[in-house]
mmCIF file of C-alpha atoms in Angstrom:
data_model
loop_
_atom_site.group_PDB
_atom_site.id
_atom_site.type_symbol
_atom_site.label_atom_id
_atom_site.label_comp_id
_atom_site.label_asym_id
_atom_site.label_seq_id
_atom_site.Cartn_x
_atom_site.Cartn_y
_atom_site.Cartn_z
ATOM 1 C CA UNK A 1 12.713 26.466 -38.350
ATOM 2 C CA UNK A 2 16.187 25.794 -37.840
ATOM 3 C CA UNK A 3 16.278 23.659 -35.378
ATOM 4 C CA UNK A 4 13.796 21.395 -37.836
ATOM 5 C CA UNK A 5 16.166 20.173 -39.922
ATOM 6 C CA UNK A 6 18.008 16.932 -38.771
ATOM 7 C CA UNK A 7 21.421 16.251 -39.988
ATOM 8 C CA UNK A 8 21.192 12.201 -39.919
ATOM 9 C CA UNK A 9 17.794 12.550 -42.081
ATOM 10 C CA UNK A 10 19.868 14.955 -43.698
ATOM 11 C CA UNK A 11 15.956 16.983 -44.406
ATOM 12 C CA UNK A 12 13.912 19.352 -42.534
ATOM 13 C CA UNK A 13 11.646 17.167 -40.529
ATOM 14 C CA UNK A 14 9.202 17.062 -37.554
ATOM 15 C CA UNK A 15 10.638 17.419 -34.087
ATOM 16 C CA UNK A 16 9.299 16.569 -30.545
ATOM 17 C CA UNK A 17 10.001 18.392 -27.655
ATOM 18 C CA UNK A 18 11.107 16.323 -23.887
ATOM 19 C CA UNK A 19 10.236 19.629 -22.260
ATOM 20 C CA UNK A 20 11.189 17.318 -18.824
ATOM 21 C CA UNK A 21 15.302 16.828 -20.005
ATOM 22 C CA UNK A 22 14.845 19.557 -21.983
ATOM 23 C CA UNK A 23 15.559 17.831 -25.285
ATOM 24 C CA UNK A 24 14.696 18.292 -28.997
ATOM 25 C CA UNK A 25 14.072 14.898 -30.874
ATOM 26 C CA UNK A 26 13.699 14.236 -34.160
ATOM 27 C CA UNK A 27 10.459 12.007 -34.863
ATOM 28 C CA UNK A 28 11.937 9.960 -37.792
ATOM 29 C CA UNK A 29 15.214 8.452 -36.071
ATOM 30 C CA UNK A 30 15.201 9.779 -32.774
ATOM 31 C CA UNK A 31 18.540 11.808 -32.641
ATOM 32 C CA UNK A 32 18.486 14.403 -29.985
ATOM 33 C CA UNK A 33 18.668 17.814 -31.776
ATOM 34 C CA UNK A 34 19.169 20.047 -29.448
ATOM 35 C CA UNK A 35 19.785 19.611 -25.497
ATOM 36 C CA UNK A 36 19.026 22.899 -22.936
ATOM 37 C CA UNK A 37 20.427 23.111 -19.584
ATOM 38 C CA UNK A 38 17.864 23.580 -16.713
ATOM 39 C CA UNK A 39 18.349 27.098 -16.909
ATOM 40 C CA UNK A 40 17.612 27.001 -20.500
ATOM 41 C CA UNK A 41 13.884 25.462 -19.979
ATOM 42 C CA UNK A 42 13.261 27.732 -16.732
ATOM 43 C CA UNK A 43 11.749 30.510 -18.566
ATOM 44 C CA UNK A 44 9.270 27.908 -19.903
ATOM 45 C CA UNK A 45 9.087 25.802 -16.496
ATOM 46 C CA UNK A 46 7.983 28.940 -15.699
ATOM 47 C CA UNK A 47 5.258 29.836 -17.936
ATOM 48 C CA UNK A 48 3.620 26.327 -18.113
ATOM 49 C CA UNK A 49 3.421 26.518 -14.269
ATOM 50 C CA UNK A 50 1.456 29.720 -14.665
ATOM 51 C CA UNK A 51 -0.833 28.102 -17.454
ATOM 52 C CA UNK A 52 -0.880 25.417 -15.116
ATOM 53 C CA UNK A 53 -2.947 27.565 -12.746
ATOM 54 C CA UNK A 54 -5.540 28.089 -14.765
ATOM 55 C CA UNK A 55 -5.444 24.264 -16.670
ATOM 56 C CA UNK A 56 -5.267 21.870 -14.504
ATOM 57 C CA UNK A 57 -4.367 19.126 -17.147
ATOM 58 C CA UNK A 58 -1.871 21.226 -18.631
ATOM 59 C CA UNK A 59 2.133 20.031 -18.900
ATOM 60 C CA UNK A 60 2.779 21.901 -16.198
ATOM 61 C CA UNK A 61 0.358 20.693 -13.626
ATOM 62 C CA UNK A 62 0.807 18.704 -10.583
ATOM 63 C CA UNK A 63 3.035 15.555 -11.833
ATOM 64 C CA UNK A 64 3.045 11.883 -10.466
ATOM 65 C CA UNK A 65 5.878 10.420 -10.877
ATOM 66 C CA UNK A 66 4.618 7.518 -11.241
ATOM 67 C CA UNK A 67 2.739 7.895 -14.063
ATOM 68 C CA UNK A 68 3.874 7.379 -17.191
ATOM 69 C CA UNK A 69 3.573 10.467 -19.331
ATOM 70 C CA UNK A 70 5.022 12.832 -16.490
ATOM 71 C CA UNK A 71 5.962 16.054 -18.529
ATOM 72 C CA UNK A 72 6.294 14.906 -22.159
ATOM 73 C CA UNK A 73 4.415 16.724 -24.888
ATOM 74 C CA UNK A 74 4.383 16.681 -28.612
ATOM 75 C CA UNK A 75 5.211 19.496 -31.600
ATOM 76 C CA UNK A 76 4.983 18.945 -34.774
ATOM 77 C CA UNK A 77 6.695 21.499 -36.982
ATOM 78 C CA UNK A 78 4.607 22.012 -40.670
ATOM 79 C CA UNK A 79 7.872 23.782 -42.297
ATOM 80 C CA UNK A 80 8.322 22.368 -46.149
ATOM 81 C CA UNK A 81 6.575 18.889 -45.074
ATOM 82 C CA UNK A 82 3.835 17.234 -46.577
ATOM 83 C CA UNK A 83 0.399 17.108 -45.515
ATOM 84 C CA UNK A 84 0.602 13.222 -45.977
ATOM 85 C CA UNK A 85 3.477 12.881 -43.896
ATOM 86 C CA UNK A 86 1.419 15.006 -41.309
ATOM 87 C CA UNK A 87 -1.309 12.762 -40.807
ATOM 88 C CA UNK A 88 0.728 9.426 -40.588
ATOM 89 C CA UNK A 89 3.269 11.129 -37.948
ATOM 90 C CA UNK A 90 -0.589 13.051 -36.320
ATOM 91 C CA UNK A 91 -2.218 8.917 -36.088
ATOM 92 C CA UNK A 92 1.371 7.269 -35.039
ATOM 93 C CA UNK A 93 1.249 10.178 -31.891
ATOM 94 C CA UNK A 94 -2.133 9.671 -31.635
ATOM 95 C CA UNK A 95 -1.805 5.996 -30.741
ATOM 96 C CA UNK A 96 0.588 6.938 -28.678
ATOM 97 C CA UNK A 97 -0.704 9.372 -26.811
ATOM 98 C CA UNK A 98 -4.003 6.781 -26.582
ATOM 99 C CA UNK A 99 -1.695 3.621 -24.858
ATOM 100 C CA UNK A 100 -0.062 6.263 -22.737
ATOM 101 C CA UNK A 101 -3.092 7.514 -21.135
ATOM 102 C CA UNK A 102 -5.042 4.174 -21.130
ATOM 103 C CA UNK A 103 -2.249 3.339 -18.975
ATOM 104 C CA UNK A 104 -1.874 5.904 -16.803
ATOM 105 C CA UNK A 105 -5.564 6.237 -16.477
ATOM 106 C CA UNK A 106 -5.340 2.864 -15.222
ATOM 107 C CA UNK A 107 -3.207 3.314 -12.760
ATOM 108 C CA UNK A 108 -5.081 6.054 -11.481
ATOM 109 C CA UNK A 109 -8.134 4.266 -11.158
ATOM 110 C CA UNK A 110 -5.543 1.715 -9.213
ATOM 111 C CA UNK A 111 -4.364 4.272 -6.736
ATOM 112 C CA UNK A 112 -7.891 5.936 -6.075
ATOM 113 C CA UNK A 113 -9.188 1.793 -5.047
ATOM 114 C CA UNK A 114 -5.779 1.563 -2.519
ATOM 115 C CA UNK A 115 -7.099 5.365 -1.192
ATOM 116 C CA UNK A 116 -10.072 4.268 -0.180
ATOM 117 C CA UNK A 117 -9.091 1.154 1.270
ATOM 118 C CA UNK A 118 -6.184 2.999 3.292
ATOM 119 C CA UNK A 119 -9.495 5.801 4.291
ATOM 120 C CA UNK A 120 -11.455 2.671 5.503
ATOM 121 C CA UNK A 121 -9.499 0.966 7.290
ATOM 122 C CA UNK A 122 -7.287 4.413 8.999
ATOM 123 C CA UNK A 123 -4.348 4.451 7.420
ATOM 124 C CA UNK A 124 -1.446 7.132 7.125
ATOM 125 C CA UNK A 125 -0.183 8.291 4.137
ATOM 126 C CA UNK A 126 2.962 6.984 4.036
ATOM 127 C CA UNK A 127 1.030 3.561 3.666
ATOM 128 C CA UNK A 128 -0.705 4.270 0.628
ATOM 129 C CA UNK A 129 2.211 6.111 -0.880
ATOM 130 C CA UNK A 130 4.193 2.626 -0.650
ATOM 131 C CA UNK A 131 1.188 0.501 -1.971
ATOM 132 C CA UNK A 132 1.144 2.761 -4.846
ATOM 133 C CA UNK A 133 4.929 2.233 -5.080
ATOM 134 C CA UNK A 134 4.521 -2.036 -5.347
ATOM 135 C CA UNK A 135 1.706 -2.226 -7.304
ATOM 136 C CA UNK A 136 3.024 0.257 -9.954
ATOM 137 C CA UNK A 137 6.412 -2.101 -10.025
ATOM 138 C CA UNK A 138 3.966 -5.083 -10.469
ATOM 139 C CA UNK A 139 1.594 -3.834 -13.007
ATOM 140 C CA UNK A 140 4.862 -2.146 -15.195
ATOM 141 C CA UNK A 141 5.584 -6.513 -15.720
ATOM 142 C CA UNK A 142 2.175 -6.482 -17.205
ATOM 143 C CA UNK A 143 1.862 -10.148 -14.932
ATOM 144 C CA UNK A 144 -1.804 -9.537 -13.448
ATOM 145 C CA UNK A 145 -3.649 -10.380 -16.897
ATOM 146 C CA UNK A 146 -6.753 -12.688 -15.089
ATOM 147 C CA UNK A 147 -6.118 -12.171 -11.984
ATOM 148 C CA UNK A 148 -8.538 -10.573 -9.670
ATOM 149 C CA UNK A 149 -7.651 -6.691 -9.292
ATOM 150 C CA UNK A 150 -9.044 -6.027 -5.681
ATOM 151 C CA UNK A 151 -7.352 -8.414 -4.136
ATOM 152 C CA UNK A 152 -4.268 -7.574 -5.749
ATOM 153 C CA UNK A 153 -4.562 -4.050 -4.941
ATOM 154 C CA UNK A 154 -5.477 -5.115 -1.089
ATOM 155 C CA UNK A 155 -2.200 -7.315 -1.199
ATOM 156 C CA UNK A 156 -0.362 -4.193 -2.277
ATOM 157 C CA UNK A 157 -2.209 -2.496 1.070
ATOM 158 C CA UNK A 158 -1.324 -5.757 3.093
ATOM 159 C CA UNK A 159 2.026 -5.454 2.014
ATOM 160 C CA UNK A 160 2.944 -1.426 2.867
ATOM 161 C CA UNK A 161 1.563 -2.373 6.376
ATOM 162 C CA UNK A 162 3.722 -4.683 6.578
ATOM 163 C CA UNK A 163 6.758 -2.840 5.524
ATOM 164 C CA UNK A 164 6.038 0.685 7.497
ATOM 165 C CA UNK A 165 5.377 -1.892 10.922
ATOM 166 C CA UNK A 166 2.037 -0.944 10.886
ATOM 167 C CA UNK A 167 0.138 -4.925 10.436
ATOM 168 C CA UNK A 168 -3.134 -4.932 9.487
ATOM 169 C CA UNK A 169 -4.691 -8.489 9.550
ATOM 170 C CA UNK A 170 -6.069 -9.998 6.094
ATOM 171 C CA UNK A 171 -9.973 -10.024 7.362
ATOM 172 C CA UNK A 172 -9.530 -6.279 8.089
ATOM 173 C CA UNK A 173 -8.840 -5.831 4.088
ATOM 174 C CA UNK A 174 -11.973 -8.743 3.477
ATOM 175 C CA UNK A 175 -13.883 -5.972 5.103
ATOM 176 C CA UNK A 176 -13.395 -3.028 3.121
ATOM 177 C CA UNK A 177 -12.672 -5.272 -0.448
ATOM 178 C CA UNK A 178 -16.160 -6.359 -1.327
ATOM 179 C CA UNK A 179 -14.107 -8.289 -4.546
ATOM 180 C CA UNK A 180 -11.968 -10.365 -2.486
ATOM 181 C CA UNK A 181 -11.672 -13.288 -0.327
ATOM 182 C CA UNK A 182 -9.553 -14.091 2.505
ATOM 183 C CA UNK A 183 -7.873 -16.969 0.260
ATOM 184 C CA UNK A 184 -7.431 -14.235 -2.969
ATOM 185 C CA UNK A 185 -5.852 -11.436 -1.516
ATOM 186 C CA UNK A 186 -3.585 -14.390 0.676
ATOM 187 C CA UNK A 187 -2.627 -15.667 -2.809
ATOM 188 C CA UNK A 188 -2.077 -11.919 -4.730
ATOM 189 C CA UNK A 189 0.418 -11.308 -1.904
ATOM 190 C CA UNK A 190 2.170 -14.745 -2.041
ATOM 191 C CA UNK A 191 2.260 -13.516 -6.103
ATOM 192 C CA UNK A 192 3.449 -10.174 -5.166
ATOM 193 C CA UNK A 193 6.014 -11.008 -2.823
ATOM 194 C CA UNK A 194 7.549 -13.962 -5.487
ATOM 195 C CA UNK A 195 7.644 -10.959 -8.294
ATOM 196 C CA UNK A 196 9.288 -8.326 -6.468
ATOM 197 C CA UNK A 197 11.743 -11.050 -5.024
ATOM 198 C CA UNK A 198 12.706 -12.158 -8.859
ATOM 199 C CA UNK A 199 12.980 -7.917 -10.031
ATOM 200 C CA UNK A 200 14.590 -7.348 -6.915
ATOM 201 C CA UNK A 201 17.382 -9.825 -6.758
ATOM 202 C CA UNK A 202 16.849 -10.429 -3.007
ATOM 203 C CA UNK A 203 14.049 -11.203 -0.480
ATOM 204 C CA UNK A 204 11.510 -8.795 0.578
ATOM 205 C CA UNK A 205 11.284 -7.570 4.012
ATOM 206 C CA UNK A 206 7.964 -7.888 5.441
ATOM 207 C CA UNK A 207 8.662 -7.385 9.319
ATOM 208 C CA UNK A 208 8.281 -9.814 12.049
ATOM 209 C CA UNK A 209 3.724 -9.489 13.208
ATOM 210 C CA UNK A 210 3.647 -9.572 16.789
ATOM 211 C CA UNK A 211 0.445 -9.303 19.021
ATOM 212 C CA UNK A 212 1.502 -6.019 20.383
ATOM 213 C CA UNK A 213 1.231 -4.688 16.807
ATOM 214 C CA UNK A 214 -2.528 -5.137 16.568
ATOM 215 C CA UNK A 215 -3.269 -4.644 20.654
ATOM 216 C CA UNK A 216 -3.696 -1.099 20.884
ATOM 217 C CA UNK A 217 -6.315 -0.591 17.800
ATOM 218 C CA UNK A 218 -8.346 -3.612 19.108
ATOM 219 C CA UNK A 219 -8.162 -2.322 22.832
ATOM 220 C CA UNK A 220 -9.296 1.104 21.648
ATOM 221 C CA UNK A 221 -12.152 -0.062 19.249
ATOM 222 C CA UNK A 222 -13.268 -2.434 22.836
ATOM 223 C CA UNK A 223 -13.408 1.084 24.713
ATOM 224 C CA UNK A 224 -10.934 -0.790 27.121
ATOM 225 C CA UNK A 225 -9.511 2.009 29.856
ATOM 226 C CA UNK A 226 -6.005 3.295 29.788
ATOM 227 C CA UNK A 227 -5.260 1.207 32.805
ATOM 228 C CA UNK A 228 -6.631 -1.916 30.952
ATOM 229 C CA UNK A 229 -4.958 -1.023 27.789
ATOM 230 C CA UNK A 230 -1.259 -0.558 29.549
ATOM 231 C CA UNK A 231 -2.115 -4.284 31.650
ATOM 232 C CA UNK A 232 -2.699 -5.892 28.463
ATOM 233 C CA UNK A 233 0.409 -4.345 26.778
ATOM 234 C CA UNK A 234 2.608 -5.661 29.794
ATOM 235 C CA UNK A 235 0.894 -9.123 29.532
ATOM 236 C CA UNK A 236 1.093 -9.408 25.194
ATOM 237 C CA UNK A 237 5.308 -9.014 26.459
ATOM 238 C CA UNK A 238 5.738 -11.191 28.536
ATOM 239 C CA UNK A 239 3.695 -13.658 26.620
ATOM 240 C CA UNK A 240 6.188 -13.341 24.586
ATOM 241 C CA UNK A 241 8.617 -14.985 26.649
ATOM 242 C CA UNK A 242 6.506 -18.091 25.882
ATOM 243 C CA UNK A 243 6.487 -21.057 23.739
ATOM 244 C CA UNK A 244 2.454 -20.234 22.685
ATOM 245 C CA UNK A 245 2.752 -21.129 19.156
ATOM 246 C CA UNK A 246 -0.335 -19.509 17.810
ATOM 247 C CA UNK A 247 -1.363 -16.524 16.105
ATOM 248 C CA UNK A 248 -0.515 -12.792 17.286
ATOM 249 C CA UNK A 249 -4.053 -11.740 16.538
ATOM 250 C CA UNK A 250 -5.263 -14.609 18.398
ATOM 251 C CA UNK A 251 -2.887 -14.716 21.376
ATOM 252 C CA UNK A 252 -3.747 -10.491 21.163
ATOM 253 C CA UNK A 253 -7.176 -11.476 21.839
ATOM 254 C CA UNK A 254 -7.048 -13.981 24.146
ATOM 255 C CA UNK A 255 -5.040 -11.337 26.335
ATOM 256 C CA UNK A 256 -7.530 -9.193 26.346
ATOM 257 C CA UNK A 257 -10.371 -11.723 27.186
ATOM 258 C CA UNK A 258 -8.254 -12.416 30.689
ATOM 259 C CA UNK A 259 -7.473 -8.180 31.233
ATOM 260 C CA UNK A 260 -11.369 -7.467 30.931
ATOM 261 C CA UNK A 261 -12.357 -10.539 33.466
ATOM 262 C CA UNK A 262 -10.132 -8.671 35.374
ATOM 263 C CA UNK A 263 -12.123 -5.661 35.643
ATOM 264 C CA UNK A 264 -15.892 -4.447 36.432
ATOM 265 C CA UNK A 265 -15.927 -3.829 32.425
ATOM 266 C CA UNK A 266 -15.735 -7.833 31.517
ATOM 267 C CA UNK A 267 -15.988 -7.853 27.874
ATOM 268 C CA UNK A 268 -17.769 -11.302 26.310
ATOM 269 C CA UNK A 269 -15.750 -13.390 24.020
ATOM 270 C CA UNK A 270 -18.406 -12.497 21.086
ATOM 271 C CA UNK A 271 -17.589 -8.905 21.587
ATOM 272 C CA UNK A 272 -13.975 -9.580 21.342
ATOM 273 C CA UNK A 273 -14.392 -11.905 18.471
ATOM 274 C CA UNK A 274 -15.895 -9.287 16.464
ATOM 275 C CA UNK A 275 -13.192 -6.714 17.114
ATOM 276 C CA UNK A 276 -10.011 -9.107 16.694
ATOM 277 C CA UNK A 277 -11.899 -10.970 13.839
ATOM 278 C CA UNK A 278 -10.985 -14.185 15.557
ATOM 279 C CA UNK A 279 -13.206 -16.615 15.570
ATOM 280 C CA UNK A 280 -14.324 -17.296 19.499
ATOM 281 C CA UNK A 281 -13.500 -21.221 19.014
ATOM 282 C CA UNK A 282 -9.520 -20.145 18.149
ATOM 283 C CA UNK A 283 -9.592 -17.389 21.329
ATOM 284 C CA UNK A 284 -10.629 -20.407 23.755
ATOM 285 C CA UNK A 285 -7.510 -22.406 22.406
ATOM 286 C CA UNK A 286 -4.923 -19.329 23.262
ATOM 287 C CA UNK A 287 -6.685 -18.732 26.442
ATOM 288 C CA UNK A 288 -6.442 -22.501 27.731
ATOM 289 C CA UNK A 289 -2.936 -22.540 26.564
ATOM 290 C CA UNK A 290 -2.416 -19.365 28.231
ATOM 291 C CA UNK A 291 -3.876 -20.415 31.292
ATOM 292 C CA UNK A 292 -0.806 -22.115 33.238
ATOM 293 C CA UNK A 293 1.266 -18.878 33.096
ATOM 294 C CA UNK A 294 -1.321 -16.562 33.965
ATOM 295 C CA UNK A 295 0.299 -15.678 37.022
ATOM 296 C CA UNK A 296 3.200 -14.889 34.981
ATOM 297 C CA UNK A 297 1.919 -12.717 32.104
ATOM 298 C CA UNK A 298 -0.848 -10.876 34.443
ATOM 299 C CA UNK A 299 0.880 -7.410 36.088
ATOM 300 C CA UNK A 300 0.877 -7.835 39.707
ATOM 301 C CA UNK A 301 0.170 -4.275 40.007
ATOM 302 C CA UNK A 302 -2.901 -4.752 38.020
ATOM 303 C CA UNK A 303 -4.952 -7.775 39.346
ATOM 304 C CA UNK A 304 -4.236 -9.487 43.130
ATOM 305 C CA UNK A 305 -3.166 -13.184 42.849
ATOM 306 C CA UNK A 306 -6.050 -14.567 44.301
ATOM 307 C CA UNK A 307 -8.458 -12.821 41.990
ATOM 308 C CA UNK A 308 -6.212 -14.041 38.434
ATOM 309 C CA UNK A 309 -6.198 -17.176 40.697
ATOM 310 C CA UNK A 310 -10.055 -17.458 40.439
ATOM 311 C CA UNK A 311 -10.153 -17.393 36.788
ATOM 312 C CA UNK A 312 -11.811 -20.141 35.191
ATOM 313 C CA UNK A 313 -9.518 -22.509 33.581
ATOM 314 C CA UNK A 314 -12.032 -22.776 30.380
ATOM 315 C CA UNK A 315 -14.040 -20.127 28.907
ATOM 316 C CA UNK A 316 -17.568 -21.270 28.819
#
C-alpha cells in the first residue's frame, strides 16, 4: 500500500487510521501520513453510519463525547512486514484498546449511578448532563483513588443543582445513595469544589440557596392548595427581608407550618418534618424566631389579623 510506507522510518510500516480528523498515522513514530478534508472522510462517515444501523458498537454509532475512545479505530497493514512485528504492534494495541475501554466503561457505569439518582429524585436532563460534565473533569485527575464513589457521584448531582438553580438539599441525595452519608457526600463536594477551583483558575459558582428554591416541591409533595402554596411563596419573600439567620430549608418549613395553621388543612410538624427533612426540634427554632414578624410575613389577603394573631407563640 502506498500510503504504508513512512518517509521518517524511511520503510513500509503499519499505519493507524484517526477516522475522527481524518488522519493516517504511522504506528512506529507517529508522523501523520496522510490528512483528508471532511469531505474526504464523508463517503466513509457515510458508510460506517449505515453499518452503524445494524451494529450498534460499531465506529460509527452513537458517540459520547465524553468518552474517551470517541471515533478512533485501528488498521494494521500486513504489506512486506513480519509476522513478529505483527504480534508485538497486535499486544501493544491490545493493551491499549484494554485501558481505553476499562476507562470508558467506567465512566459509563459512573453516568448510569448519576441517572438514576437524577430519575429518583426528578430531575431534568440538563442536570445530569452537567454532573456527567464535573465528574468526568474530576475522574480525568485520577484524584478519587479511596474515596467513596457514591458520594462522590451524589456531590457531582449536588453540585449541577446547584449550578442550573435547581437546589436539592443533601438528605434528599442520603435518600436515594444507599453508600453515602450526609457527612461523605458534604465532604466529596467540599473535594470537588477545591479541584475544579485549582483546574479552573477561578472560583466555582454554586448560586446563592434560598427557601423559595425548595418551597414549591415541598408544598406540592404536602398536597398544600394553590392558594396555600402562593401565601407561603409571598411569606418565604418577605422573610427575606429579615435578619432570620437560619437555614432556607428550615426557615422553608417553618413557613409552611404557620400557612397550614392557617387553614382547615393544618398540617402537623411530623408531617412537615418528613417532607422538608428537617428535623421538628430545628422547625420550632425558625418558627419562634419567626414569630414577632408574623404579622409582617403573613399576606393580609390570606389570613385576617386576628386569626395570625391567635397563633401560638410556641409549637407544642
Amino acid at each position: 500500500m502506498a500510503d504504508s510506507y513512512c518517509p521518517d522510518c524511511k520503510r513500509l510500516t503499519e499505519v493507524v487510521f484517526d477516522h475522527a480528523a481524518g488522519d493516517t498515522i504511522c504506528s512506529e513514530c507517529g508522523l501523520v501520513l496522510e490528512s483528508h478534508s471532511v469531505d474526504e472522510t464523508s463517503e466513509w462517515r457515510t458508510f460506517a453510519n449505515e453499518s452503524s444501523d445494524h451494529d450498534p458498537n460499531r465506529v460509527g454509532g452513537p458517540l459520547n463525547p465524553l468518552l474517551a475512545d470517541a471515533g478512533l479505530t485501528t488498521v494494521i497493514s500486513t504489506t512486506n512486514t513480519s509476522s513478529k512485528s505483527n504480534d508485538l504492534l497486535s499486544a501493544s494495541l491490545g493493551k491499549w484498546q484494554n485501558r481505553a475501554s476499562n476507562s470508558d466503561r467506567g465512566l459509563i457505569q459512573a453516568f448510569k449511578s448519576i441517572a438514576a439518582m437524577a430519575d429518583r429524585l426528578g430531575l431534568v436532563t440538563t442536570i445530569k448532563d452537567r454532573a456527567n460534565e464535573i465528574y468526568k473533569k474530576v475522574e480525568d485527575q485520577k484524584p478519587l483513588k479511596g474515596r467513596n464513589q457514591d458520594a462522590i457521584l451524589a456531590a457531582c448531582l449536588y453540585i449541577a443543582c446547584r449550578q442550573e438553580n435547581k437546589p436539592r438539599t443533601v438528605k434528599e441525595f442520603c435518600s436515594v445513595v444507599n453508600g453515602a452519608t450526609k457527612k461523605e457526600i458534604g465532604r466529596a463536594k467540599e473535594f470537588i469544589v477545591k479541584h475544579l477551583e485549582v483546574e479552573m483558575g477561578h472560583s466555582v459558582e454554586m448560586g446563592t440557596i434560598h427557601a423559595a428554591d425548595y418551597l414549591r416541591r415541598f408544598c406540592s409533595n404536602l398536597g398544600m392548595t394553590n392558594q396555600a402554596v402562593k401565601a407561603a411563596q409571598e411569606a418565604v419573600k418577605k422573610s427575606e427581608e429579615l435578619d432570620i439567620r437560619r437555614s432556607p430549608i428550615s426557615v422553608a418549613a417553618a413557613i409552611i407550618y404557620i400557612i397550614t395553621q392557617l387553614t382547615d388543612d393544618k398540617k402537623p410538624i411530623k408531617d412537615i418534618s418528613v417532607v422538608t427533612r428537617a428535623a421538628e426540634g430545628t422547625i420550632k427554632n425558625v418558627y419562634k424566631d419567626l414569630y414577632p414578624h408574623l404579622l409582617q410575613i403573613v399576606p393580609s389577603w390570606f389570613a385576617k389579623e386576628e386569626d395570625v394573631k391567635e397563633l401560638h407563640p410556641r409549637i407544642g
